[in-house]
């Protein structure tokens, strides 16, 4: 079947050198490591951990972060093996196309667009909110939105998305340098918060480390949609805390690790990718995991988790206010603003690279994959992505789609993990610079863990995800399959064979 045909790796690499559609290799190991830290260390470090501790895991949120980190690390190993074997833009989409066929590759590419577009829009929206908080803390009365006739425009997201769209158009190396500066600043802020937080830690706040499970009220009405898919399928009553709460917390804080798959999309812009990619990816993941665990230990040691649970929207600021240090709110607001800045940049870059790879293959309009002759960046595509993200973030309520980011990423992680097994079976001749250790064990465990975390997401999220997939499949069968360059190649080869047969006859 045409939809199950795989794209040869050699063809994928050759297509990446197509004149007018290629990217420039300019990123070093340091750039790549900072890229991972830049996209992962955002405002989530100040808010997601607090929500997970308050509503799911209590002090055991540290374990939730550890589980999420291990899950991410296992999947990232698979990404690293793929990226050193196929060092081109597109990440999981390209890897799937080379192993499992065009249809599944389209689905994964479509899910990556969901992840990156939604994440960029949500985080740009939050950037505008944190900007307003910074103005407020500085004593400035600056309205967060302006009224344009019947439309209320939140101007903050427009501003930050426009700035980084311009930087990305000017060049990946330039935007990476700017990102490096912001990343160093936000890591310094996080370290400051950790050090100050540990001065307030009390050992008794860590007990009980894993609170006893508590059943949540009711299962009817909208609460059915809010419970996890695991609870819905098993018929178990939705519960907080306990061991399942730790895994539920892991599914939530996994949001904090979103982005390391984005690093793999930069494979085509990395110098010496066989060595640079593994070092940059794993170096960034190790630093991020250490920061998250230290923040969660400080958070749950400062105040009892029950204090966090009493807040409507618990954040790290909640803990500092509870111990009487309101000055920390200014530092946290500033750190959140700086943290979100680089996240937006990396997500915008990743979104453009995934769409570029899909359009090169003809599954999306080929005009989108044209790159600038002078700077070798997909300028036209980057501007389109920036405009779309800015409009959605500035004009709509994107908060309800937060969990869609997680489900899009986890689905890609599952396919990439299993894809390694297919790649090794189909192409034993390949010798990637990095190889996932322990044979089949790591890829299989990675896929299982990612699937389990997916089941801990809300039923409502799965319904939205199903709708997204239906829309994607409709686009593929109406446009992508007919314009696929791989399909065109096979058609030409088939016609040539037919003509030769007729000539002999």
Tab-separated table of C-alpha atoms in Angstrom:
chain	number	residue	atom	x	y	z
A	1	UNK	CA	0.000	0.000	0.000
A	2	UNK	CA	1.204	3.517	-0.829
A	3	UNK	CA	0.480	4.839	2.656
A	4	UNK	CA	2.795	2.205	4.181
A	5	UNK	CA	5.773	2.978	1.959
A	6	UNK	CA	8.863	4.181	3.780
A	7	UNK	CA	11.202	6.878	2.550
A	8	UNK	CA	14.783	5.632	2.089
A	9	UNK	CA	17.247	7.263	4.481
A	10	UNK	CA	19.589	8.081	1.621
A	11	UNK	CA	16.775	9.954	-0.146
A	12	UNK	CA	15.940	11.861	3.047
A	13	UNK	CA	19.534	13.012	3.447
A	14	UNK	CA	19.794	13.891	-0.260
A	15	UNK	CA	16.605	15.975	-0.056
A	16	UNK	CA	18.114	17.996	2.803
A	17	UNK	CA	20.768	19.239	0.352
A	18	UNK	CA	18.261	20.374	-2.268
A	19	UNK	CA	19.239	23.884	-3.472
A	20	UNK	CA	16.953	26.563	-2.127
A	21	UNK	CA	15.580	24.279	0.597
A	22	UNK	CA	18.601	23.526	2.788
A	23	UNK	CA	19.640	24.804	6.200
A	24	UNK	CA	23.052	25.943	7.422
A	25	UNK	CA	25.044	23.892	9.961
A	26	UNK	CA	26.096	26.440	12.592
A	27	UNK	CA	25.199	25.065	16.060
A	28	UNK	CA	27.775	23.643	18.502
A	29	UNK	CA	27.397	21.232	21.445
A	30	UNK	CA	27.076	24.196	23.809
A	31	UNK	CA	24.400	25.811	21.621
A	32	UNK	CA	22.434	22.566	21.553
A	33	UNK	CA	22.682	22.013	25.311
A	34	UNK	CA	21.564	25.583	25.996
A	35	UNK	CA	18.767	25.075	23.465
A	36	UNK	CA	17.439	22.173	25.555
A	37	UNK	CA	17.701	24.142	28.794
A	38	UNK	CA	16.171	27.180	27.083
A	39	UNK	CA	13.018	25.329	26.049
A	40	UNK	CA	12.608	23.234	29.216
A	41	UNK	CA	13.351	25.751	31.981
A	42	UNK	CA	10.396	28.095	31.704
A	43	UNK	CA	7.642	29.350	33.953
A	44	UNK	CA	6.670	25.716	34.445
A	45	UNK	CA	9.485	25.343	36.939
A	46	UNK	CA	7.695	27.917	39.109
A	47	UNK	CA	4.135	26.633	38.674
A	48	UNK	CA	3.788	23.055	37.360
A	49	UNK	CA	5.653	21.508	40.298
A	50	UNK	CA	3.472	23.394	42.776
A	51	UNK	CA	0.275	22.184	41.064
A	52	UNK	CA	1.506	18.592	41.032
A	53	UNK	CA	2.457	18.733	44.726
A	54	UNK	CA	-0.843	20.345	45.724
A	55	UNK	CA	-3.231	18.194	43.706
A	56	UNK	CA	-1.473	14.890	42.991
A	57	UNK	CA	1.697	13.812	44.785
A	58	UNK	CA	2.388	15.954	47.858
A	59	UNK	CA	6.116	15.937	48.816
A	60	UNK	CA	6.536	12.929	46.493
A	61	UNK	CA	6.350	15.373	43.579
A	62	UNK	CA	10.138	14.896	43.589
A	63	UNK	CA	9.474	11.302	42.512
A	64	UNK	CA	7.038	12.583	39.890
A	65	UNK	CA	9.803	14.718	38.403
A	66	UNK	CA	12.202	11.759	38.557
A	67	UNK	CA	9.716	9.474	36.750
A	68	UNK	CA	9.071	12.112	34.093
A	69	UNK	CA	12.834	12.661	33.697
A	70	UNK	CA	13.538	8.932	33.319
A	71	UNK	CA	10.719	8.597	30.778
A	72	UNK	CA	12.065	11.564	28.854
A	73	UNK	CA	15.651	10.233	29.052
A	74	UNK	CA	14.672	6.819	27.678
A	75	UNK	CA	12.817	8.391	24.771
A	76	UNK	CA	15.581	10.905	24.133
A	77	UNK	CA	18.077	8.038	23.818
A	78	UNK	CA	15.973	6.758	20.927
A	79	UNK	CA	15.848	10.257	19.435
A	80	UNK	CA	19.648	10.513	19.699
A	81	UNK	CA	20.196	7.214	17.860
A	82	UNK	CA	17.800	8.273	15.110
A	83	UNK	CA	19.243	11.801	14.862
A	84	UNK	CA	22.815	10.551	14.438
A	85	UNK	CA	21.628	8.082	11.787
A	86	UNK	CA	19.412	10.618	9.969
A	87	UNK	CA	20.785	14.115	10.814
A	88	UNK	CA	18.109	16.205	9.080
A	89	UNK	CA	15.307	18.528	10.198
A	90	UNK	CA	11.945	17.036	11.122
A	91	UNK	CA	12.714	14.936	14.191
A	92	UNK	CA	10.120	12.228	14.923
A	93	UNK	CA	8.340	12.830	11.606
A	94	UNK	CA	11.467	12.032	9.574
A	95	UNK	CA	12.344	9.055	11.776
A	96	UNK	CA	8.867	7.582	11.375
A	97	UNK	CA	8.862	8.124	7.600
A	98	UNK	CA	12.070	6.085	7.340
A	99	UNK	CA	10.750	3.168	9.418
A	100	UNK	CA	6.959	2.917	9.587
A	101	UNK	CA	5.605	4.502	6.441
A	102	UNK	CA	4.051	7.676	5.133
A	103	UNK	CA	0.668	7.592	6.888
A	104	UNK	CA	2.092	7.137	10.372
A	105	UNK	CA	4.797	9.717	9.587
A	106	UNK	CA	2.061	12.190	8.661
A	107	UNK	CA	0.208	11.468	11.923
A	108	UNK	CA	3.369	12.033	13.963
A	109	UNK	CA	4.217	15.200	12.029
A	110	UNK	CA	0.659	16.418	12.561
A	111	UNK	CA	0.979	15.681	16.298
A	112	UNK	CA	4.294	17.552	16.443
A	113	UNK	CA	2.592	20.557	14.876
A	114	UNK	CA	-0.077	20.235	17.582
A	115	UNK	CA	2.570	20.099	20.322
A	116	UNK	CA	4.745	22.936	19.079
A	117	UNK	CA	2.012	25.288	17.880
A	118	UNK	CA	-0.128	24.852	21.001
A	119	UNK	CA	2.880	25.140	23.317
A	120	UNK	CA	4.111	28.297	21.574
A	121	UNK	CA	0.642	29.893	21.744
A	122	UNK	CA	0.016	28.923	25.393
A	123	UNK	CA	3.439	30.095	26.532
A	124	UNK	CA	3.242	33.330	24.537
A	125	UNK	CA	-0.074	33.999	26.288
A	126	UNK	CA	1.538	33.351	29.680
A	127	UNK	CA	4.441	35.632	28.730
A	128	UNK	CA	1.950	38.468	28.321
A	129	UNK	CA	0.436	37.682	31.728
A	130	UNK	CA	3.814	37.638	33.467
A	131	UNK	CA	4.792	40.877	31.722
A	132	UNK	CA	1.723	42.499	33.275
A	133	UNK	CA	2.761	41.149	36.700
A	134	UNK	CA	6.251	42.597	36.312
A	135	UNK	CA	4.774	45.990	35.411
A	136	UNK	CA	2.435	45.764	38.411
A	137	UNK	CA	5.252	44.860	40.824
A	138	UNK	CA	7.246	47.803	39.460
A	139	UNK	CA	4.316	50.127	40.221
A	140	UNK	CA	3.438	50.701	36.558
A	141	UNK	CA	-0.170	50.617	35.380
A	142	UNK	CA	0.124	49.171	31.887
A	143	UNK	CA	-3.050	47.494	30.551
A	144	UNK	CA	-2.368	43.918	29.308
A	145	UNK	CA	-4.768	44.283	26.387
A	146	UNK	CA	-6.180	46.848	24.013
A	147	UNK	CA	-9.663	47.027	22.536
A	148	UNK	CA	-9.811	46.936	18.731
A	149	UNK	CA	-13.508	47.380	18.004
A	150	UNK	CA	-15.270	44.198	19.127
A	151	UNK	CA	-11.951	42.364	19.581
A	152	UNK	CA	-9.815	42.438	22.717
A	153	UNK	CA	-6.133	42.022	21.801
A	154	UNK	CA	-3.588	40.866	24.375
A	155	UNK	CA	-0.524	42.697	23.023
A	156	UNK	CA	2.218	40.916	25.008
A	157	UNK	CA	2.187	37.688	22.936
A	158	UNK	CA	2.306	39.704	19.712
A	159	UNK	CA	5.389	41.552	20.924
A	160	UNK	CA	7.481	38.555	21.999
A	161	UNK	CA	6.509	36.352	19.050
A	162	UNK	CA	7.321	39.176	16.597
A	163	UNK	CA	10.767	39.755	18.156
A	164	UNK	CA	11.823	36.121	17.980
A	165	UNK	CA	10.303	35.558	14.564
A	166	UNK	CA	12.560	38.333	13.257
A	167	UNK	CA	15.604	36.855	15.032
A	168	UNK	CA	14.917	33.371	13.619
A	169	UNK	CA	14.526	34.791	10.126
A	170	UNK	CA	17.890	36.567	10.485
A	171	UNK	CA	19.651	33.340	11.401
A	172	UNK	CA	19.618	30.333	13.747
A	173	UNK	CA	23.068	31.141	15.169
A	174	UNK	CA	22.074	34.740	15.988
A	175	UNK	CA	18.866	33.654	17.722
A	176	UNK	CA	20.839	30.968	19.600
A	177	UNK	CA	23.260	33.629	20.914
A	178	UNK	CA	20.387	35.788	22.152
A	179	UNK	CA	18.785	32.692	23.678
A	180	UNK	CA	22.035	31.824	25.459
A	181	UNK	CA	22.033	35.168	27.270
A	182	UNK	CA	18.434	34.768	28.450
A	183	UNK	CA	19.070	31.159	29.471
A	184	UNK	CA	22.036	32.041	31.676
A	185	UNK	CA	19.953	34.759	33.360
A	186	UNK	CA	17.004	32.450	34.084
A	187	UNK	CA	19.210	29.634	35.410
A	188	UNK	CA	20.760	32.188	37.782
A	189	UNK	CA	17.268	33.207	38.935
A	190	UNK	CA	16.298	29.550	39.507
A	191	UNK	CA	19.455	28.953	41.555
A	192	UNK	CA	18.671	32.056	43.606
A	193	UNK	CA	15.146	30.791	44.319
A	194	UNK	CA	16.492	27.353	45.308
A	195	UNK	CA	19.078	28.777	47.714
A	196	UNK	CA	16.615	31.169	49.356
A	197	UNK	CA	13.944	28.458	49.528
A	198	UNK	CA	16.184	26.016	51.367
A	199	UNK	CA	16.588	28.521	54.213
A	200	UNK	CA	12.888	27.958	55.004
A	201	UNK	CA	12.870	24.147	54.702
A	202	UNK	CA	11.482	22.166	57.656
A	203	UNK	CA	11.930	18.394	57.737
A	204	UNK	CA	8.403	17.807	59.094
A	205	UNK	CA	6.906	19.211	55.871
A	206	UNK	CA	8.203	16.153	53.994
A	207	UNK	CA	6.016	13.822	56.091
A	208	UNK	CA	4.123	11.913	54.909
A	209	UNK	CA	6.306	11.780	51.810
A	210	UNK	CA	3.600	9.948	49.833
A	211	UNK	CA	0.234	11.037	51.312
A	212	UNK	CA	-2.553	8.473	51.567
A	213	UNK	CA	-4.841	8.328	48.550
A	214	UNK	CA	-8.009	10.403	48.865
A	215	UNK	CA	-11.039	9.756	46.632
A	216	UNK	CA	-12.298	12.825	44.836
A	217	UNK	CA	-15.972	13.664	44.838
A	218	UNK	CA	-18.416	12.427	42.251
A	219	UNK	CA	-18.019	10.934	38.802
A	220	UNK	CA	-20.924	12.477	36.953
A	221	UNK	CA	-21.365	15.397	34.596
A	222	UNK	CA	-18.248	17.209	33.461
A	223	UNK	CA	-16.172	15.395	36.122
A	224	UNK	CA	-16.187	12.317	33.886
A	225	UNK	CA	-14.280	14.315	31.291
A	226	UNK	CA	-11.851	15.690	33.882
A	227	UNK	CA	-10.775	12.306	35.254
A	228	UNK	CA	-7.845	10.447	33.758
A	229	UNK	CA	-8.392	7.979	30.925
A	230	UNK	CA	-6.927	5.266	33.184
A	231	UNK	CA	-9.614	5.899	35.833
A	232	UNK	CA	-12.312	6.018	33.165
A	233	UNK	CA	-11.274	2.714	31.546
A	234	UNK	CA	-10.683	0.802	34.781
A	235	UNK	CA	-13.754	2.149	36.542
A	236	UNK	CA	-11.687	3.154	39.565
A	237	UNK	CA	-12.785	6.235	41.442
A	238	UNK	CA	-10.696	9.309	40.671
A	239	UNK	CA	-8.239	9.861	43.514
A	240	UNK	CA	-5.598	12.261	44.708
A	241	UNK	CA	-2.251	11.365	46.218
A	242	UNK	CA	-1.043	7.829	46.898
A	243	UNK	CA	1.073	5.928	44.378
A	244	UNK	CA	-1.294	6.696	41.496
A	245	UNK	CA	-1.081	10.350	42.469
A	246	UNK	CA	2.680	10.201	42.003
A	247	UNK	CA	2.204	8.926	38.432
A	248	UNK	CA	-0.570	11.456	37.841
A	249	UNK	CA	1.860	14.130	38.979
A	250	UNK	CA	4.465	12.724	36.585
A	251	UNK	CA	2.008	13.079	33.686
A	252	UNK	CA	1.467	16.718	34.667
A	253	UNK	CA	5.108	17.687	35.275
A	254	UNK	CA	6.077	15.972	32.028
A	255	UNK	CA	5.037	19.336	30.574
A	256	UNK	CA	8.235	20.681	32.145
A	257	UNK	CA	10.328	18.378	29.944
A	258	UNK	CA	8.599	19.352	26.716
A	259	UNK	CA	11.212	20.551	24.315
A	260	UNK	CA	13.956	17.968	24.209
A	261	UNK	CA	12.339	16.462	21.148
A	262	UNK	CA	12.450	19.970	19.661
A	263	UNK	CA	16.239	19.897	20.014
A	264	UNK	CA	16.304	16.925	17.654
A	265	UNK	CA	14.569	19.037	14.987
A	266	UNK	CA	17.740	21.140	14.798
A	267	UNK	CA	19.812	18.134	13.636
A	268	UNK	CA	20.248	19.638	10.180
A	269	UNK	CA	21.716	22.837	11.638
A	270	UNK	CA	24.265	21.176	13.937
A	271	UNK	CA	27.972	20.966	13.216
A	272	UNK	CA	29.272	17.377	13.424
A	273	UNK	CA	25.835	15.981	14.442
A	274	UNK	CA	27.129	12.467	15.217
A	275	UNK	CA	28.986	13.797	18.275
A	276	UNK	CA	27.237	17.091	18.959
A	277	UNK	CA	23.640	15.842	19.142
A	278	UNK	CA	24.021	13.199	21.900
A	279	UNK	CA	26.264	15.425	24.023
A	280	UNK	CA	24.028	18.472	23.693
A	281	UNK	CA	20.763	16.619	24.322
A	282	UNK	CA	21.904	14.626	27.365
A	283	UNK	CA	23.864	17.522	28.865
A	284	UNK	CA	20.791	19.726	28.738
A	285	UNK	CA	18.501	17.017	30.148
A	286	UNK	CA	20.843	16.355	33.111
A	287	UNK	CA	20.988	20.050	34.050
A	288	UNK	CA	17.233	20.532	33.740
A	289	UNK	CA	16.438	17.435	35.837
A	290	UNK	CA	18.777	18.598	38.612
A	291	UNK	CA	17.151	22.037	38.703
A	292	UNK	CA	13.617	20.602	38.790
A	293	UNK	CA	14.350	18.191	41.627
A	294	UNK	CA	16.046	20.905	43.714
A	295	UNK	CA	13.108	23.281	43.156
A	296	UNK	CA	10.575	20.593	44.135
A	297	UNK	CA	12.551	19.751	47.299
A	298	UNK	CA	12.680	23.418	48.287
A	299	UNK	CA	8.993	23.915	47.498
A	300	UNK	CA	7.622	20.988	49.511
A	301	UNK	CA	10.086	21.582	52.355
A	302	UNK	CA	9.071	25.232	52.785
A	303	UNK	CA	5.375	24.603	53.452
A	304	UNK	CA	3.085	21.564	53.920
A	305	UNK	CA	1.557	20.348	50.659
A	306	UNK	CA	-1.860	21.000	52.208
A	307	UNK	CA	-1.053	24.718	52.238
A	308	UNK	CA	-0.383	24.578	48.518
A	309	UNK	CA	-3.640	22.645	47.998
A	310	UNK	CA	-5.623	25.448	49.619
A	311	UNK	CA	-4.549	27.901	46.914
A	312	UNK	CA	-6.721	28.174	43.810
A	313	UNK	CA	-3.705	28.246	41.490
A	314	UNK	CA	-0.646	27.207	43.531
A	315	UNK	CA	2.780	28.378	42.375
A	316	UNK	CA	6.205	28.776	43.927
A	317	UNK	CA	5.096	32.268	44.906
A	318	UNK	CA	2.398	30.666	47.090
A	319	UNK	CA	5.099	28.960	49.166
A	320	UNK	CA	7.160	32.140	49.605
A	321	UNK	CA	4.089	34.154	50.581
A	322	UNK	CA	3.195	31.462	53.130
A	323	UNK	CA	6.583	31.864	54.843
A	324	UNK	CA	6.330	35.657	54.720
A	325	UNK	CA	8.869	36.405	51.996
A	326	UNK	CA	6.800	38.468	49.567
A	327	UNK	CA	9.906	40.037	48.003
A	328	UNK	CA	10.591	36.698	46.326
A	329	UNK	CA	7.456	37.263	44.231
A	330	UNK	CA	9.303	39.945	42.275
A	331	UNK	CA	12.221	37.622	41.565
A	332	UNK	CA	9.888	34.783	40.567
A	333	UNK	CA	7.823	37.041	38.276
A	334	UNK	CA	11.013	38.284	36.600
A	335	UNK	CA	12.406	34.734	36.362
A	336	UNK	CA	9.168	33.473	34.834
A	337	UNK	CA	9.177	36.231	32.229
A	338	UNK	CA	12.803	35.569	31.254
A	339	UNK	CA	12.206	31.813	31.351
A	340	UNK	CA	9.289	31.949	28.967
A	341	UNK	CA	11.160	34.157	26.526
A	342	UNK	CA	13.601	31.516	25.300
A	343	UNK	CA	10.957	28.773	25.380
A	344	UNK	CA	8.939	30.682	22.788
A	345	UNK	CA	12.008	31.085	20.591
A	346	UNK	CA	12.860	27.366	20.517
A	347	UNK	CA	9.247	26.306	19.961
A	348	UNK	CA	8.857	28.694	17.025
A	349	UNK	CA	12.058	27.322	15.511
A	350	UNK	CA	10.974	23.701	16.016
A	351	UNK	CA	7.522	24.335	14.542
A	352	UNK	CA	9.012	25.798	11.374
A	353	UNK	CA	11.494	22.918	11.011
A	354	UNK	CA	8.827	20.206	11.278
A	355	UNK	CA	6.601	21.919	8.703
A	356	UNK	CA	9.661	22.471	6.473
A	357	UNK	CA	10.427	18.728	6.515
A	358	UNK	CA	6.810	17.806	5.722
A	359	UNK	CA	6.575	20.340	2.901
A	360	UNK	CA	9.865	19.126	1.383
A	361	UNK	CA	8.156	15.758	1.048
A	362	UNK	CA	5.096	17.317	-0.578
A	363	UNK	CA	2.724	16.369	2.250
A	364	UNK	CA	2.235	20.106	2.783
A	365	UNK	CA	2.649	22.765	0.038
A	366	UNK	CA	6.226	22.717	-1.286
A	367	UNK	CA	6.404	26.513	-1.270
A	368	UNK	CA	6.672	26.381	2.521
A	369	UNK	CA	10.084	24.672	2.388
A	370	UNK	CA	11.882	27.426	0.463
A	371	UNK	CA	14.839	28.855	2.414
A	372	UNK	CA	16.569	32.227	2.156
A	373	UNK	CA	19.593	32.224	-0.146
A	374	UNK	CA	21.534	34.649	2.062
A	375	UNK	CA	20.815	33.277	5.546
A	376	UNK	CA	19.650	29.711	4.783
A	377	UNK	CA	16.594	30.031	7.035
A	378	UNK	CA	12.960	29.246	6.111
A	379	UNK	CA	12.073	32.953	6.298
A	380	UNK	CA	8.641	32.743	4.658
A	381	UNK	CA	7.590	29.750	6.759
A	382	UNK	CA	8.958	31.274	9.969
A	383	UNK	CA	6.900	34.426	9.422
A	384	UNK	CA	3.741	32.385	8.745
A	385	UNK	CA	4.295	30.331	11.918
A	386	UNK	CA	4.962	33.452	13.979
A	387	UNK	CA	1.867	35.218	12.685
A	388	UNK	CA	-0.369	32.195	13.371
A	389	UNK	CA	0.991	31.725	16.916
A	390	UNK	CA	0.651	35.446	17.697
A	391	UNK	CA	-2.951	35.585	16.482
A	392	UNK	CA	-4.041	32.517	18.471
A	393	UNK	CA	-2.188	33.618	21.624
A	394	UNK	CA	-3.360	37.221	21.422
A	395	UNK	CA	-6.978	36.695	20.441
A	396	UNK	CA	-8.146	33.362	21.916
A	397	UNK	CA	-8.289	31.463	25.194
A	398	UNK	CA	-5.703	28.735	24.672
A	399	UNK	CA	-5.463	27.652	28.325
A	400	UNK	CA	-7.893	24.751	27.807
A	401	UNK	CA	-5.458	23.119	25.371
A	402	UNK	CA	-2.484	22.842	27.759
A	403	UNK	CA	-2.682	19.059	28.102
A	404	UNK	CA	-2.763	18.725	24.303
A	405	UNK	CA	0.920	19.631	24.378
A	406	UNK	CA	1.695	16.581	26.523
A	407	UNK	CA	-0.360	14.118	24.515
A	408	UNK	CA	1.154	15.275	21.231
A	409	UNK	CA	4.685	14.845	22.594
A	410	UNK	CA	4.066	11.498	24.286
A	411	UNK	CA	2.507	10.030	21.137
A	412	UNK	CA	5.650	10.987	19.213
A	413	UNK	CA	7.831	9.474	21.954
A	414	UNK	CA	5.967	6.155	21.697
A	415	UNK	CA	6.417	5.912	17.933
A	416	UNK	CA	10.090	6.955	17.988
A	417	UNK	CA	10.839	4.414	20.742
A	418	UNK	CA	9.281	1.580	18.740
A	419	UNK	CA	10.757	2.961	15.516
A	420	UNK	CA	14.284	2.207	16.768
A	421	UNK	CA	13.441	-1.504	16.771
A	422	UNK	CA	12.156	-1.245	13.206
A	423	UNK	CA	15.205	0.745	12.071
A	424	UNK	CA	17.631	-1.846	13.451
A	425	UNK	CA	15.743	-4.681	11.779
A	426	UNK	CA	15.386	-2.942	8.398
A	427	UNK	CA	18.813	-1.289	8.268
A	428	UNK	CA	21.353	-3.362	10.249
A	429	UNK	CA	24.055	-1.827	8.018
A	430	UNK	CA	23.643	1.601	9.654
A	431	UNK	CA	26.216	2.487	12.296
A	432	UNK	CA	24.909	5.572	14.151
A	433	UNK	CA	27.394	7.380	16.422
A	434	UNK	CA	25.056	6.845	19.390
A	435	UNK	CA	23.237	3.594	20.035
A	436	UNK	CA	20.600	3.014	22.733
A	437	UNK	CA	22.061	0.551	25.272
A	438	UNK	CA	20.567	-2.774	26.473
A	439	UNK	CA	19.208	-3.848	23.097
A	440	UNK	CA	15.411	-3.860	22.866
A	441	UNK	CA	14.806	-3.239	26.582
A	442	UNK	CA	15.139	0.561	26.662
A	443	UNK	CA	12.950	1.288	23.591
A	444	UNK	CA	10.193	-1.055	24.817
A	445	UNK	CA	10.238	0.312	28.387
A	446	UNK	CA	10.241	3.859	26.989
A	447	UNK	CA	7.156	3.152	24.856
A	448	UNK	CA	5.307	1.521	27.777
A	449	UNK	CA	6.079	4.382	30.183
A	450	UNK	CA	4.992	7.001	27.645
A	451	UNK	CA	1.753	5.125	26.954
A	452	UNK	CA	1.046	4.880	30.670
A	453	UNK	CA	1.628	8.602	31.173
A	454	UNK	CA	-0.748	9.251	28.268
A	455	UNK	CA	-3.493	7.296	30.063
A	456	UNK	CA	-3.064	9.617	33.060
A	457	UNK	CA	-4.230	12.567	30.961
A	458	UNK	CA	-7.869	13.646	31.126
A	459	UNK	CA	-10.614	12.048	29.023
A	460	UNK	CA	-11.389	15.527	27.682
A	461	UNK	CA	-7.811	15.772	26.354
A	462	UNK	CA	-8.187	12.449	24.534
A	463	UNK	CA	-11.416	13.660	22.899
A	464	UNK	CA	-9.696	16.824	21.636
A	465	UNK	CA	-6.790	14.667	20.458
A	466	UNK	CA	-9.132	12.385	18.509
A	467	UNK	CA	-10.712	15.386	16.784
A	468	UNK	CA	-7.245	16.700	15.881
A	469	UNK	CA	-6.316	13.314	14.366
A	470	UNK	CA	-9.524	13.173	12.292
A	471	UNK	CA	-8.805	16.626	10.867
A	472	UNK	CA	-5.225	15.585	10.128
A	473	UNK	CA	-6.256	12.399	8.343
A	474	UNK	CA	-8.722	14.358	6.219
A	475	UNK	CA	-5.952	16.748	5.126
A	476	UNK	CA	-3.615	13.844	4.344
A	477	UNK	CA	-6.062	11.935	2.144
A	478	UNK	CA	-7.370	15.076	0.421
A	479	UNK	CA	-3.976	16.699	-0.169
A	480	UNK	CA	-0.880	15.027	1.265
A	481	UNK	CA	-1.192	11.589	-0.316
A	482	UNK	CA	-1.843	13.045	-3.781
A	483	UNK	CA	1.114	15.467	-3.635
A	484	UNK	CA	3.586	13.180	-1.880
A	485	UNK	CA	6.978	13.271	-3.610
A	486	UNK	CA	7.575	9.680	-2.532
A	487	UNK	CA	4.338	8.678	-4.243
A	488	UNK	CA	5.393	10.603	-7.362
A	489	UNK	CA	8.744	8.779	-7.428
A	490	UNK	CA	7.073	5.393	-7.173
A	491	UNK	CA	4.609	6.381	-9.907
A	492	UNK	CA	7.435	7.416	-12.225
A	493	UNK	CA	9.312	4.182	-11.553
A	494	UNK	CA	6.148	2.153	-12.151
A	495	UNK	CA	5.450	3.972	-15.407
A	496	UNK	CA	9.047	3.435	-16.540
A	497	UNK	CA	8.805	-0.302	-15.833
A	498	UNK	CA	5.484	-0.446	-17.688
A	499	UNK	CA	6.941	1.341	-20.725
A	500	UNK	CA	9.945	-0.997	-20.770
A	501	UNK	CA	7.641	-4.026	-20.612
A	502	UNK	CA	5.526	-2.687	-23.467
A	503	UNK	CA	8.637	-1.961	-25.526
A	504	UNK	CA	9.899	-5.524	-25.059
A	505	UNK	CA	6.453	-6.901	-25.897
